Each structure stands twice: as structure tokens, then as C-alpha cells.
């Protein structure tokens, strides 16, 4: 067990070192790729918008902030007086769930078209980079579009003109640090997820760590898709949209299963597990529907998933505050996760309600001025989860160390450091529980302890017992399966798993070690030890109590021979 824990600890250290190296290299790369403000022109303040509703009504807006646009509505974005374009420029912008056409002085520059039957896949917030003509007399740009999927648009912003070769950098502009952090969390969570899966799944902390790693992986992937960062890798709109939506629909399950392991009240655990199963079913059904011929996709099912996610978050917010248990282990972990989860849930629920408000056709006039709290909420909840598990791990490790210390006091003989009679009985009971039948019980008795105490003092007697214990430990544990310890006074017991021949090998090795010890002159007299053994086999099984009695009797016979040989009286 210790070897496995040490190996896992070293592997985890290498993983953390690799992540640190990646962070440094990634940060250096981001600094080189950063787009400076002088590289692009922001034309947000040069646009005005016309909205043609599905019922034919036309609305005019002097800026990019508009009343919510829904499926079937059309929009026209005008950018006037964009003359003095540099050669090789591109118009960069993003629009949600729409088909788009771009014109320069009434000349079509770009167009995408979607068939509701053939192309009924989620589009999401698409990023566009449209090359502009190499001319300096371009007077205006015009973007026409139609909402072709369910969703809302209430703000057109971040329209920029950049060098075409650097257009992709606009996605990173001002977001380099955010991209670095969330990309690192995705990679680290993926590596940790593999690590936890390969580790013992029966360990509660490992299971909790696995669910946190999976939750961190999917929620950060969703955020990277939400911020269009995957367009840096590929301009495939369906790839980027699917990563974003698949990740969003997968968020609820791992978080719910983590809370199932974290909470203590049985009712809360059942509800958490229920939410986990519900989110798993929703994810599976939504994915099947999205990739089936049915004319529905993630976008159509998104409001339902948001509603259930908001309800689950509200429940978990209440649960972490009311799940009080004075005997609960890991009190520090519970406090950390309580405030971290509640703070993150408050922001997340606010963001979800905000999205639902937009879907209800209410104008988001202040959207452009709002601070984006989503990354704050994500990092807060991930940090709270990881810190809580680490704190719980530290607490349980300390508890285990204290238990080991108490066990050492209860099961270790303080004079010799060998296991005492209580520990030996524990091992012997394990023999019965495992139905172990092939073993040999060896009884050993140090001769003349009383003589040593009388002649040299009790300190020398203690040294004699300690030396004997060390020799027995070396002889009966070296390359042998079994156990040994101090039975009491000058008596020791050893158990060898296997045959009588195995036990005789250990006994022979003991007397050889004893002879070498005496030749070394470590004591002012020769140490002698009497021994006897009893055998249990599959063919003739003997319970350990009978085996101990037989071994004790055999040892007494050996001691009697020793006394007779030296002309001493034999006492029981």
C-alpha cells in the first residue's frame, strides 16, 4: 500500500511539474501572439442597425444595442465612412445563430446560406473574418443577416478591421490571460481525470477528484467555446458550436455526482444523485436528437437545460448551508466549499436568469456595460472544489496518522518495537477469516532471563529481550510470508505461511543468526533460545489456538532438554 501511494505521489508531482512548464511556455507564446491596439480599428461607434421583424415591422437603432432579435428576424448593420483601408485588411466580427452576407459598396464579399433540413445543426456564436478589397476608396460596409436558429441577439459589438493575416488574433485581443488560464485548466483537468481513473476507484477522495476533474474539463471547454477561442484552431462552425453545446449539456452531471459524495444528509445525497442521473439522461437524449434527422438541436433544447441547471444550483446552494453535521469529517473542507459554491452559484444563477430574460424578448440595454462575471464564477467554483478536496485529504491523512499512532501504542511492544500479543491475536484471527490452513506456529523462549536479571540487572535483561526480538524479526520476516512478535515476558511467537519445510528454513536461519550474534560478543554472555512448532495443513487443519498450545508444548520439551543438558532445574 505504501509503495503504491508513493508511486502515485511521484506521478502526481510529475504531472504538476509538466503543467507548470506548460504554463510558462504558453505564457511566452501568448505574449508573442498578442494583438496590440494599433493593429486594428474598432468600428463599433460607426455602426447603426435596422431590424426587419418576421411580421414585416422595421426598427431603426443608432448603435449596436437593439431589442432582442429572434429566429426569423432579419438585421442590417451599416458601417459608414470606412475609407482609408490598408491593403490586405479583413473585417472581423461575431454573430449568434445567423446566416450572414457582407457587402462593400453593394459588392458581395461573403455569404453563407443554410437549409433548415440539410443544415439543421447548432451554429452558436460564429466568428467571421471577411477579406476586404484592396482599395482605399471603400465608403461603407454592410452586414445583412437572418436568425436561423432559436436564440436571441441584443448587441452587435467588437466589429474590427485588422490585417487579414492576423485576423484570428482578434479573438485573443484583451483575453490572452483568460485564454491561458482556461486552456491550462482544461489540459490539467484532462490529465488529472486520466490519473484519477487509473487510480483506485474505491477510494472516496479519488472518486471526488475524478468528478471535479471532469466538471472542470467540461465547464472550461464550454467557456472556451462561448468566448470563440476554438476558432483559433478551426473555422468549422459546427465543430466549434458542438464543442460549446456538448460541454454545456455535460456540466450538470459531474457536479451533481460530486455533491452526492460531498453531502451527508441522506435526503440530499439522494436528490444529488437524482440530479446527476437526470443530467446524464438529458445529455444523452439531447445528443441523440441533435445528430438525428429530427429537426431539433442543442439550441432548441437549451432553455430546458438552463432551467433544470438553475434549479439544481439553487438546491445545492441550500444544501451546502443546511447540511450541518457536528460529527462531519473535514470541517474546513465544508466551510471552503460552502462559501465557494454559494458565491459561484449566485453568479451562475444570475447569468442563467439573464439568458432566460433575453429569451423572453426583454431588451438587454446594459449588456455592453456589464462586467463578465462568468469566468469569475467558474474559477471560484473550481477553486473551491479542488481546495475542499485537498483540505479533506489533509484532514483524513492527519486522522489516519493519529489512528496509526494509537494503533502503534495498542499493538506495538514498547521495549522491542515488535508487535505485541494483541497484534498477534489480530493476525491469528485473520487466519481464520481467510480460512488459511497451511501455516506453522513457532514458539520461542529466551533462556535464563531471570538469571540475567539477577546477575547483570534488569537493564541487561531488557537488552537481551530486545536483541532476541531483533534476531527473530530478521529471521522470520526475511523473504517469508507471515508475522512474528512478542507473546509476553521472554516468549515470542512467529507464524510462517506455507509448509513445515518453510518453517524449518526460518528456524535454521534464526539459529545461524543467533550463533553469529554470540560470536560477535555483543553481550557479556551467550544468548540461548528454546523453540518448538506446530503444523497445520490442508489435509490436517489445526485451529490456531490448538496450534499455539502444541507449539508451546514442543518449546517446553526443547527447553527441558536445554536445562537437563546444562544441569539446571526446569520451571514452567
Coordinates of C-alpha atoms in Angstrom, one line a residue:
X1 CA 0.0 0.0 0.0
X2 CA 2.8 2.4 0.9
X3 CA 4.6 1.7 -2.3
X4 CA 1.5 2.4 -4.3
X5 CA 0.8 5.7 -2.5
X6 CA 4.5 6.7 -3.0
X7 CA 4.3 5.9 -6.7
X8 CA 1.1 7.8 -7.1
X9 CA 2.5 10.8 -5.3
X10 CA 5.6 10.9 -7.5
X11 CA 3.4 10.6 -10.6
X12 CA 1.2 13.5 -9.4
X13 CA 4.4 15.6 -8.8
X14 CA 5.5 15.0 -12.4
X15 CA 2.1 16.0 -13.7
X16 CA 2.1 19.2 -11.7
X17 CA 5.6 20.0 -12.9
X18 CA 4.6 19.3 -16.6
X19 CA 1.6 21.7 -16.1
X20 CA 3.9 24.4 -14.7
X21 CA 6.3 24.1 -17.6
X22 CA 3.3 24.3 -20.0
X23 CA 2.1 27.4 -18.2
X24 CA 5.4 29.1 -18.7
X25 CA 5.8 28.2 -22.3
X26 CA 2.2 29.1 -23.1
X27 CA 2.5 32.5 -21.4
X28 CA 5.6 33.2 -23.5
X29 CA 3.7 32.2 -26.7
X30 CA 0.7 34.4 -25.7
X31 CA 3.0 37.4 -25.2
X32 CA 4.3 36.9 -28.8
X33 CA 0.9 36.4 -30.3
X34 CA -0.7 39.4 -28.6
X35 CA -2.5 41.8 -30.8
X36 CA -1.8 45.4 -30.0
X37 CA -4.4 48.1 -30.3
X38 CA -2.6 49.8 -33.2
X39 CA -3.0 46.6 -35.2
X40 CA -6.8 47.1 -35.7
X41 CA -9.6 49.6 -36.0
X42 CA -12.7 49.2 -33.8
X43 CA -15.7 50.5 -35.8
X44 CA -18.4 49.9 -33.1
X45 CA -19.0 53.6 -32.8
X46 CA -19.5 53.9 -36.6
X47 CA -22.5 51.5 -37.0
X48 CA -26.3 51.7 -37.0
X49 CA -28.7 48.9 -37.3
X50 CA -32.1 48.2 -39.0
X51 CA -34.2 45.2 -37.8
X52 CA -36.9 43.7 -40.0
X53 CA -39.1 41.6 -37.8
X54 CA -40.7 38.4 -39.0
X55 CA -44.1 40.2 -39.1
X56 CA -42.7 42.9 -41.5
X57 CA -42.1 45.7 -38.9
X58 CA -38.9 47.7 -39.4
X59 CA -37.0 49.2 -36.5
X60 CA -34.1 51.6 -36.6
X61 CA -31.3 51.8 -34.0
X62 CA -28.5 54.3 -33.9
X63 CA -26.0 51.9 -32.4
X64 CA -25.3 48.2 -32.0
X65 CA -27.7 47.8 -29.0
X66 CA -31.1 46.6 -30.2
X67 CA -34.2 45.0 -28.9
X68 CA -33.9 41.2 -28.8
X69 CA -33.8 39.5 -32.2
X70 CA -35.3 36.1 -32.6
X71 CA -35.5 33.3 -35.1
X72 CA -36.8 34.6 -38.4
X73 CA -35.9 38.3 -37.8
X74 CA -33.5 40.0 -40.2
X75 CA -30.9 42.6 -39.5
X76 CA -28.8 45.1 -41.4
X77 CA -25.7 46.6 -39.9
X78 CA -24.3 49.7 -41.6
X79 CA -20.7 50.8 -41.2
X80 CA -20.3 54.2 -42.9
X81 CA -17.2 56.0 -43.9
X82 CA -14.6 53.2 -43.5
X83 CA -12.3 54.7 -46.1
X84 CA -8.5 54.6 -46.0
X85 CA -8.4 50.8 -45.6
X86 CA -5.0 49.3 -45.6
X87 CA -4.1 46.7 -48.2
X88 CA -4.8 43.1 -47.0
X89 CA -7.4 44.0 -44.3
X90 CA -10.2 41.9 -43.0
X91 CA -13.5 42.7 -41.3
X92 CA -13.8 40.6 -38.1
X93 CA -17.0 40.2 -36.1
X94 CA -19.1 37.5 -34.4
X95 CA -22.9 37.0 -34.7
X96 CA -25.1 34.4 -33.0
X97 CA -27.1 31.7 -34.9
X98 CA -27.4 33.5 -38.1
X99 CA -26.8 33.3 -41.8
X100 CA -24.8 36.3 -42.9
X101 CA -23.9 38.3 -46.1
X102 CA -21.2 41.0 -46.2
X103 CA -21.2 43.8 -48.8
X104 CA -18.7 46.6 -49.6
X105 CA -20.2 49.4 -51.6
X106 CA -23.0 47.0 -52.7
X107 CA -20.5 44.4 -53.8
X108 CA -21.0 41.0 -52.2
X109 CA -17.9 39.9 -50.3
X110 CA -19.1 37.0 -48.4
X111 CA -22.3 34.9 -48.0
X112 CA -23.3 31.8 -46.1
X113 CA -26.6 30.0 -46.6
X114 CA -28.4 27.4 -44.6
X115 CA -31.0 24.8 -45.5
X116 CA -33.3 24.1 -42.5
X117 CA -33.5 20.5 -43.4
X118 CA -29.9 19.7 -44.6
X119 CA -28.0 22.0 -42.2
X120 CA -30.1 21.8 -39.0
X121 CA -27.2 21.8 -36.7
X122 CA -26.3 24.2 -33.9
X123 CA -24.3 27.2 -35.1
X124 CA -23.7 29.2 -31.9
X125 CA -21.9 32.4 -31.8
X126 CA -20.0 32.3 -35.1
X127 CA -16.8 34.2 -35.7
X128 CA -16.3 35.8 -39.2
X129 CA -13.2 37.1 -40.9
X130 CA -14.1 38.6 -44.2
X131 CA -11.3 39.8 -46.5
X132 CA -11.9 43.3 -47.7
X133 CA -11.0 44.7 -51.2
X134 CA -7.5 46.1 -51.7
X135 CA -8.8 49.7 -52.3
X136 CA -8.6 52.9 -50.4
X137 CA -11.9 54.3 -51.7
X138 CA -14.3 51.9 -49.9
X139 CA -17.0 54.1 -48.4
X140 CA -19.2 51.7 -46.5
X141 CA -19.6 48.2 -45.3
X142 CA -22.9 46.4 -44.8
X143 CA -23.7 43.2 -42.9
X144 CA -27.1 41.6 -43.6
X145 CA -28.3 38.6 -41.7
X146 CA -31.2 36.4 -40.6
X147 CA -31.6 34.5 -37.3
X148 CA -31.9 30.9 -38.4
X149 CA -31.8 29.1 -35.0
X150 CA -33.5 29.7 -31.7
X151 CA -31.8 32.2 -29.5
X152 CA -31.5 36.0 -29.2
X153 CA -29.3 38.8 -30.2
X154 CA -29.4 42.2 -28.5
X155 CA -26.0 43.6 -29.1
X156 CA -23.7 44.0 -32.1
X157 CA -20.2 44.9 -30.9
X158 CA -16.5 44.3 -31.4
X159 CA -16.6 44.9 -35.2
X160 CA -12.9 45.3 -36.1
X161 CA -10.7 45.8 -39.2
X162 CA -7.4 44.0 -38.9
X163 CA -4.6 42.8 -41.2
X164 CA -6.1 39.6 -42.8
X165 CA -3.0 37.5 -41.8
X166 CA -3.6 38.4 -38.1
X167 CA -7.4 38.3 -38.1
X168 CA -7.5 35.3 -35.8
X169 CA -5.7 37.3 -33.2
X170 CA -8.8 39.4 -32.6
X171 CA -10.2 36.5 -30.7
X172 CA -7.4 36.8 -28.2
X173 CA -7.2 40.6 -28.1
X174 CA -7.7 41.6 -24.4
X175 CA -8.4 37.9 -23.5
X176 CA -4.9 36.5 -23.5
X177 CA -4.7 35.9 -19.8
X178 CA -8.2 34.4 -19.7
X179 CA -7.3 32.1 -22.6
X180 CA -4.1 31.0 -20.8
X181 CA -5.9 30.2 -17.6
X182 CA -8.8 28.3 -19.0
X183 CA -6.7 26.4 -21.5
X184 CA -4.4 25.3 -18.7
X185 CA -7.3 24.2 -16.6
X186 CA -8.6 22.1 -19.5
X187 CA -5.3 20.4 -20.0
X188 CA -4.6 19.9 -16.3
X189 CA -8.1 18.6 -15.7
X190 CA -7.8 16.2 -18.6
X191 CA -4.5 14.8 -17.3
X192 CA -5.9 14.6 -13.7
X193 CA -9.0 12.9 -14.9
X194 CA -6.9 10.2 -16.6
X195 CA -4.8 9.9 -13.4
X196 CA -7.8 9.5 -11.2
X197 CA -9.4 6.9 -13.5
X198 CA -6.2 4.9 -13.4
X199 CA -6.0 5.1 -9.6
X200 CA -8.1 3.1 -7.1
X201 CA -11.7 3.9 -7.9
X202 CA -12.7 2.5 -4.5
X203 CA -11.2 5.5 -2.7
X204 CA -13.7 8.2 -1.9
X205 CA -11.3 11.0 -2.4
X206 CA -10.3 9.6 -5.8
X207 CA -13.9 9.5 -6.9
X208 CA -14.5 13.1 -5.8
X209 CA -11.3 14.2 -7.5
X210 CA -12.4 12.4 -10.7
X211 CA -15.8 14.2 -10.7
X212 CA -14.1 17.6 -10.1
X213 CA -11.6 17.0 -12.9
X214 CA -14.5 16.0 -15.3
X215 CA -16.5 19.0 -14.2
X216 CA -13.6 21.4 -14.6
X217 CA -12.8 19.9 -18.1
X218 CA -16.3 20.3 -19.5
X219 CA -17.1 23.7 -18.0
X220 CA -13.8 25.3 -19.1
X221 CA -14.3 23.7 -22.6
X222 CA -17.8 25.3 -22.7
X223 CA -16.3 28.7 -21.7
X224 CA -13.6 28.5 -24.3
X225 CA -16.3 27.8 -26.9
X226 CA -18.5 30.5 -25.5
X227 CA -15.6 33.0 -26.0
X228 CA -15.0 31.7 -29.5
X229 CA -11.4 30.5 -28.7
X230 CA -11.8 27.3 -30.6
X231 CA -11.9 29.3 -33.8
X232 CA -8.2 29.7 -33.3
X233 CA -7.8 26.0 -34.1
X234 CA -10.5 25.6 -36.7
X235 CA -13.0 27.8 -38.6
X236 CA -15.5 24.9 -38.8
X237 CA -18.7 26.5 -37.3
X238 CA -20.3 23.2 -36.5
X239 CA -17.1 21.9 -34.7
X240 CA -16.9 25.0 -32.5
X241 CA -20.7 25.0 -31.8
X242 CA -20.8 21.3 -30.9
X243 CA -17.9 21.6 -28.5
X244 CA -19.6 24.6 -26.8
X245 CA -23.1 22.9 -26.6
X246 CA -21.9 19.4 -25.8
X247 CA -19.8 20.8 -22.9
X248 CA -22.7 22.9 -21.6
X249 CA -25.1 20.0 -21.6
X250 CA -22.4 17.9 -19.8
X251 CA -21.8 20.3 -17.0
X252 CA -24.6 19.2 -14.6
X253 CA -23.8 15.5 -14.2
X254 CA -20.3 15.5 -12.8
X255 CA -21.1 18.4 -10.4
X256 CA -24.2 16.6 -9.1
X257 CA -22.2 13.4 -8.6
X258 CA -19.5 15.3 -6.7
X259 CA -22.1 16.8 -4.4
X260 CA -23.5 13.3 -3.9
X261 CA -20.2 12.3 -2.4
X262 CA -19.7 15.6 -0.5
X263 CA -23.1 16.0 1.2
X264 CA -24.0 13.9 4.3
X265 CA -27.8 14.1 4.7
X266 CA -29.3 11.0 3.1
X267 CA -32.1 13.0 1.5
X268 CA -29.6 15.5 0.0
X269 CA -27.5 12.6 -1.3
X270 CA -30.5 11.0 -3.0
X271 CA -31.6 14.3 -4.6
X272 CA -28.0 15.0 -5.8
X273 CA -27.7 11.5 -7.3
X274 CA -31.1 12.1 -8.9
X275 CA -29.9 15.3 -10.5
X276 CA -26.8 13.5 -11.7
X277 CA -28.9 10.8 -13.4
X278 CA -31.3 13.4 -14.8
X279 CA -28.5 15.4 -16.3
X280 CA -26.9 12.3 -17.8
X281 CA -30.2 11.4 -19.4
X282 CA -30.7 14.9 -20.7
X283 CA -27.2 14.9 -22.2
X284 CA -27.8 11.5 -23.9
X285 CA -31.2 12.4 -25.2
X286 CA -30.1 15.9 -26.4
X287 CA -27.1 14.4 -28.2
X288 CA -29.2 11.7 -29.9
X289 CA -31.7 14.4 -31.0
X290 CA -29.0 16.8 -32.2
X291 CA -27.4 14.2 -34.5
X292 CA -30.7 12.5 -35.6
X293 CA -32.8 13.5 -38.6
X294 CA -35.3 15.2 -36.2
X295 CA -35.4 19.0 -36.9
X296 CA -34.2 19.9 -33.4
X297 CA -30.7 20.5 -32.0
X298 CA -29.0 21.7 -28.9
X299 CA -30.2 25.3 -29.4
X300 CA -33.9 24.2 -29.2
X301 CA -33.2 22.2 -26.0
X302 CA -31.0 24.8 -24.4
X303 CA -33.8 26.7 -22.4
X304 CA -34.9 23.4 -20.7
X305 CA -31.3 22.5 -19.8
X306 CA -30.8 26.0 -18.4
X307 CA -33.9 25.8 -16.3
X308 CA -33.0 22.4 -14.8
X309 CA -29.4 23.6 -14.2
X310 CA -30.7 26.7 -12.4
X311 CA -33.0 24.6 -10.2
X312 CA -30.1 22.2 -9.3
X313 CA -27.8 25.1 -8.5
X314 CA -30.4 26.6 -6.2
X315 CA -30.8 23.2 -4.4
X316 CA -27.1 22.8 -4.0
X317 CA -26.8 26.3 -2.6
X318 CA -29.4 25.5 0.0
X319 CA -27.9 22.0 0.7
X320 CA -24.4 23.1 1.4
X321 CA -25.7 25.6 4.1
X322 CA -28.2 23.2 5.7
X323 CA -26.2 20.0 5.5
X324 CA -25.0 20.5 9.1
X325 CA -23.5 17.6 11.0
X326 CA -21.2 18.2 14.0
X327 CA -19.6 14.8 13.6
X328 CA -18.9 15.6 9.9
X329 CA -15.3 14.9 8.9
X330 CA -13.4 17.6 7.1
X331 CA -15.0 20.7 8.7
X332 CA -12.5 23.0 6.9
X333 CA -13.4 21.5 3.6
X334 CA -17.1 22.0 4.2
X335 CA -16.6 25.7 5.0
X336 CA -14.5 26.2 1.9
X337 CA -16.9 24.5 -0.4
X338 CA -19.9 26.2 1.3
X339 CA -18.9 29.7 0.6
X340 CA -17.1 28.9 -2.7
X341 CA -20.0 27.0 -4.1
X342 CA -22.6 29.5 -2.9
X343 CA -20.7 32.5 -4.4
X344 CA -20.2 30.8 -7.7
X345 CA -23.8 29.5 -7.8
X346 CA -25.1 33.1 -7.1
X347 CA -23.2 34.4 -10.1
X348 CA -24.1 31.3 -12.3
X349 CA -27.8 31.6 -11.5
X350 CA -27.7 35.3 -12.2
X351 CA -26.1 34.6 -15.6
X352 CA -28.7 31.9 -16.4
X353 CA -31.5 34.1 -15.4
X354 CA -30.0 36.8 -17.6
X355 CA -30.0 34.4 -20.6
X356 CA -33.6 33.5 -19.9
X357 CA -34.6 37.2 -19.6
X358 CA -33.1 37.7 -23.1
X359 CA -35.1 34.8 -24.4
X360 CA -38.3 36.5 -23.1
X361 CA -37.8 39.3 -25.6
X362 CA -36.6 41.9 -23.0
X363 CA -34.0 44.4 -24.2
X364 CA -30.6 44.0 -22.7
X365 CA -29.7 47.6 -22.8
X366 CA -27.0 47.4 -20.2
X367 CA -25.2 44.3 -21.6
X368 CA -22.4 46.2 -23.1
X369 CA -21.6 47.9 -19.8
X370 CA -21.8 44.8 -17.6
X371 CA -18.8 43.1 -16.2
X372 CA -18.5 39.5 -17.4
X373 CA -18.7 37.5 -14.2
X374 CA -18.9 34.1 -15.8
X375 CA -15.1 33.4 -15.7
X376 CA -15.1 34.6 -12.1
X377 CA -17.9 32.2 -11.2
X378 CA -16.2 29.3 -13.0
X379 CA -12.8 29.8 -11.4
X380 CA -14.4 30.4 -8.0
X381 CA -16.3 27.1 -8.0
X382 CA -13.4 25.1 -9.5
X383 CA -11.0 26.5 -6.9
X384 CA -13.5 25.8 -4.1
X385 CA -14.0 22.2 -5.2
X386 CA -10.2 21.5 -5.5
X387 CA -9.3 23.2 -2.3
X388 CA -12.1 21.5 -0.4
X389 CA -11.0 18.0 -1.6
X390 CA -7.4 18.8 -0.8
X391 CA -8.4 20.1 2.6
X392 CA -10.4 17.0 3.2
X393 CA -7.5 14.8 2.1
X394 CA -5.1 16.6 4.5
X395 CA -7.7 16.2 7.3
X396 CA -8.2 12.5 6.6
X397 CA -4.4 12.0 6.3
X398 CA -3.9 13.6 9.8
X399 CA -6.8 11.4 11.2
X400 CA -5.2 8.3 9.7
X401 CA -1.8 9.3 11.2
X402 CA -3.4 9.7 14.6
X403 CA -5.1 6.4 14.2
X404 CA -1.8 4.8 13.2
X405 CA -0.2 6.3 16.3
X406 CA -2.9 4.9 18.5
X407 CA -2.6 1.6 16.8
X408 CA 1.1 1.6 17.4
X409 CA 0.5 2.2 21.1
X410 CA -2.0 -0.6 21.2
X411 CA -0.3 -3.1 19.0
X412 CA 3.5 -2.4 19.4
X413 CA 5.6 -3.6 22.3
X414 CA 7.5 -0.5 23.6
X415 CA 10.6 -2.4 24.7
X416 CA 11.4 -4.3 21.5
X417 CA 9.4 -2.5 18.8
X418 CA 7.9 -5.8 17.8
X419 CA 4.2 -6.5 17.6
X420 CA 2.6 -7.4 20.9
X421 CA 0.1 -10.1 21.8
X422 CA -2.9 -8.0 20.8
X423 CA -1.4 -7.6 17.3
X424 CA -0.6 -11.2 17.1
X425 CA -4.1 -12.2 18.0
X426 CA -5.4 -9.9 15.3
X427 CA -3.2 -11.7 12.7
X428 CA -4.3 -15.1 14.1
X429 CA -7.9 -14.1 13.7
X430 CA -7.2 -13.1 10.1
X431 CA -6.0 -16.7 9.6
X432 CA -9.5 -17.9 10.5
X433 CA -11.3 -15.3 8.5
X434 CA -9.2 -16.1 5.4
X435 CA -9.6 -19.8 6.0
X436 CA -5.8 -20.2 5.9
X437 CA -5.0 -23.8 6.6
X438 CA -1.3 -24.1 5.5
X439 CA 0.8 -22.5 8.2
X440 CA 3.2 -23.2 11.0
X441 CA 3.2 -21.7 14.5
X442 CA 6.6 -21.3 16.1
X443 CA 7.1 -20.6 19.8
X444 CA 10.4 -19.3 21.1
X445 CA 11.6 -18.7 24.6
X446 CA 14.7 -16.9 25.7
X447 CA 16.5 -19.0 28.3
X448 CA 17.8 -17.8 31.6
X449 CA 16.2 -14.3 31.6
X450 CA 15.8 -14.4 35.4
X451 CA 19.5 -15.4 35.8
X452 CA 20.5 -12.4 33.6
X453 CA 18.3 -10.0 35.6
X454 CA 19.7 -11.2 38.9
X455 CA 23.4 -11.2 37.8
X456 CA 23.6 -8.2 35.4
X457 CA 20.5 -6.2 36.3
X458 CA 17.1 -5.6 34.6
X459 CA 18.6 -3.2 32.1
X460 CA 20.7 -6.0 30.7
X461 CA 17.7 -8.3 30.8
X462 CA 15.8 -5.7 28.7
X463 CA 18.7 -5.6 26.3
X464 CA 18.7 -9.4 26.0
X465 CA 14.9 -9.4 25.1
X466 CA 15.4 -6.6 22.6
X467 CA 18.3 -8.4 20.9
X468 CA 16.3 -11.6 20.7
X469 CA 13.3 -9.8 19.2
X470 CA 15.5 -8.3 16.5
X471 CA 17.0 -11.7 15.6
X472 CA 13.5 -13.2 15.4
X473 CA 12.2 -10.4 13.2
X474 CA 15.2 -10.7 10.9
X475 CA 14.9 -14.5 10.6
X476 CA 11.2 -15.0 10.3
X477 CA 10.3 -12.0 8.1
X478 CA 13.2 -12.1 5.6
X479 CA 11.7 -13.4 2.3
X480 CA 8.9 -15.1 4.2
X481 CA 5.2 -14.6 4.3
X482 CA 3.9 -14.5 7.9
X483 CA 4.2 -12.5 11.1
X484 CA 6.0 -12.5 14.4
X485 CA 6.0 -10.7 17.7
X486 CA 6.5 -10.8 21.5
X487 CA 4.0 -13.0 23.2
X488 CA 4.9 -11.8 26.6
X489 CA 7.8 -11.8 29.1
X490 CA 10.6 -13.9 27.5
X491 CA 8.3 -15.6 25.0
X492 CA 7.9 -14.9 21.2
X493 CA 5.6 -16.3 18.6
X494 CA 6.1 -16.5 14.8
X495 CA 3.8 -17.7 12.1
X496 CA 5.0 -18.9 8.7
X497 CA 2.5 -19.2 5.9
X498 CA 3.4 -22.4 4.0
X499 CA 4.8 -25.8 4.7
X500 CA 6.8 -27.3 7.6
X501 CA 9.9 -27.1 5.3
X502 CA 9.4 -23.3 5.1
X503 CA 9.2 -23.0 8.8
X504 CA 12.3 -25.2 9.3
X505 CA 14.2 -22.9 6.9
X506 CA 13.3 -19.9 9.1
X507 CA 14.2 -21.7 12.4
X508 CA 17.5 -22.8 10.9
X509 CA 18.2 -19.2 9.7
X510 CA 17.3 -17.9 13.2
X511 CA 19.8 -20.2 15.0
X512 CA 22.5 -19.3 12.4
X513 CA 21.9 -15.6 13.1
X514 CA 21.9 -16.3 16.8
X515 CA 25.3 -18.1 16.5
X516 CA 26.8 -15.1 14.6
X517 CA 25.4 -12.7 17.3
X518 CA 27.1 -14.7 20.1
X519 CA 30.4 -14.9 18.2
X520 CA 30.3 -11.1 17.8
X521 CA 30.3 -10.8 21.6
X522 CA 27.6 -8.2 21.8
X523 CA 26.5 -9.4 25.2
X524 CA 28.7 -10.4 28.1
X525 CA 27.2 -13.9 28.0
X526 CA 25.8 -16.3 25.3
X527 CA 22.2 -15.9 24.4
X528 CA 20.3 -19.2 24.1
X529 CA 16.7 -19.7 22.9
X530 CA 14.4 -22.7 23.1
X531 CA 11.8 -23.3 20.3
X532 CA 9.0 -25.6 19.2
X533 CA 6.5 -25.6 16.4
X534 CA 3.1 -27.0 15.3
X535 CA 2.0 -27.6 11.8
X536 CA -1.4 -27.0 10.1
X537 CA -2.0 -28.3 6.6
X538 CA -4.9 -28.5 4.2
X539 CA -5.1 -32.3 4.7
X540 CA -4.8 -32.0 8.6
X541 CA -6.0 -28.4 9.5
X542 CA -5.5 -27.2 13.1
X543 CA -7.1 -24.1 14.5
X544 CA -4.6 -21.5 15.8
X545 CA -5.5 -22.0 19.5
X546 CA -4.6 -25.7 19.3
X547 CA -1.5 -24.9 17.2
X548 CA -0.3 -22.4 19.8
X549 CA -0.8 -25.0 22.6
X550 CA 1.1 -27.7 20.6
X551 CA 3.9 -25.3 19.7
X552 CA 4.2 -24.2 23.4
X553 CA 4.4 -27.8 24.5
X554 CA 7.1 -28.5 21.9
X555 CA 9.0 -25.5 23.0
X556 CA 8.8 -26.7 26.7
X557 CA 10.2 -30.0 25.7
X558 CA 13.1 -28.3 23.9
X559 CA 13.7 -26.1 27.0
X560 CA 13.7 -29.1 29.3
X561 CA 16.4 -30.7 27.1
X562 CA 18.4 -27.5 27.4
X563 CA 18.1 -27.4 31.2
X564 CA 19.0 -31.1 31.5
X565 CA 22.0 -30.6 29.3
X566 CA 23.2 -27.8 31.5
X567 CA 22.2 -29.4 34.8
X568 CA 19.5 -26.8 35.5
X569 CA 16.0 -27.2 37.0
X570 CA 13.2 -26.8 34.6
X571 CA 10.3 -24.5 35.6
X572 CA 7.1 -23.8 33.8

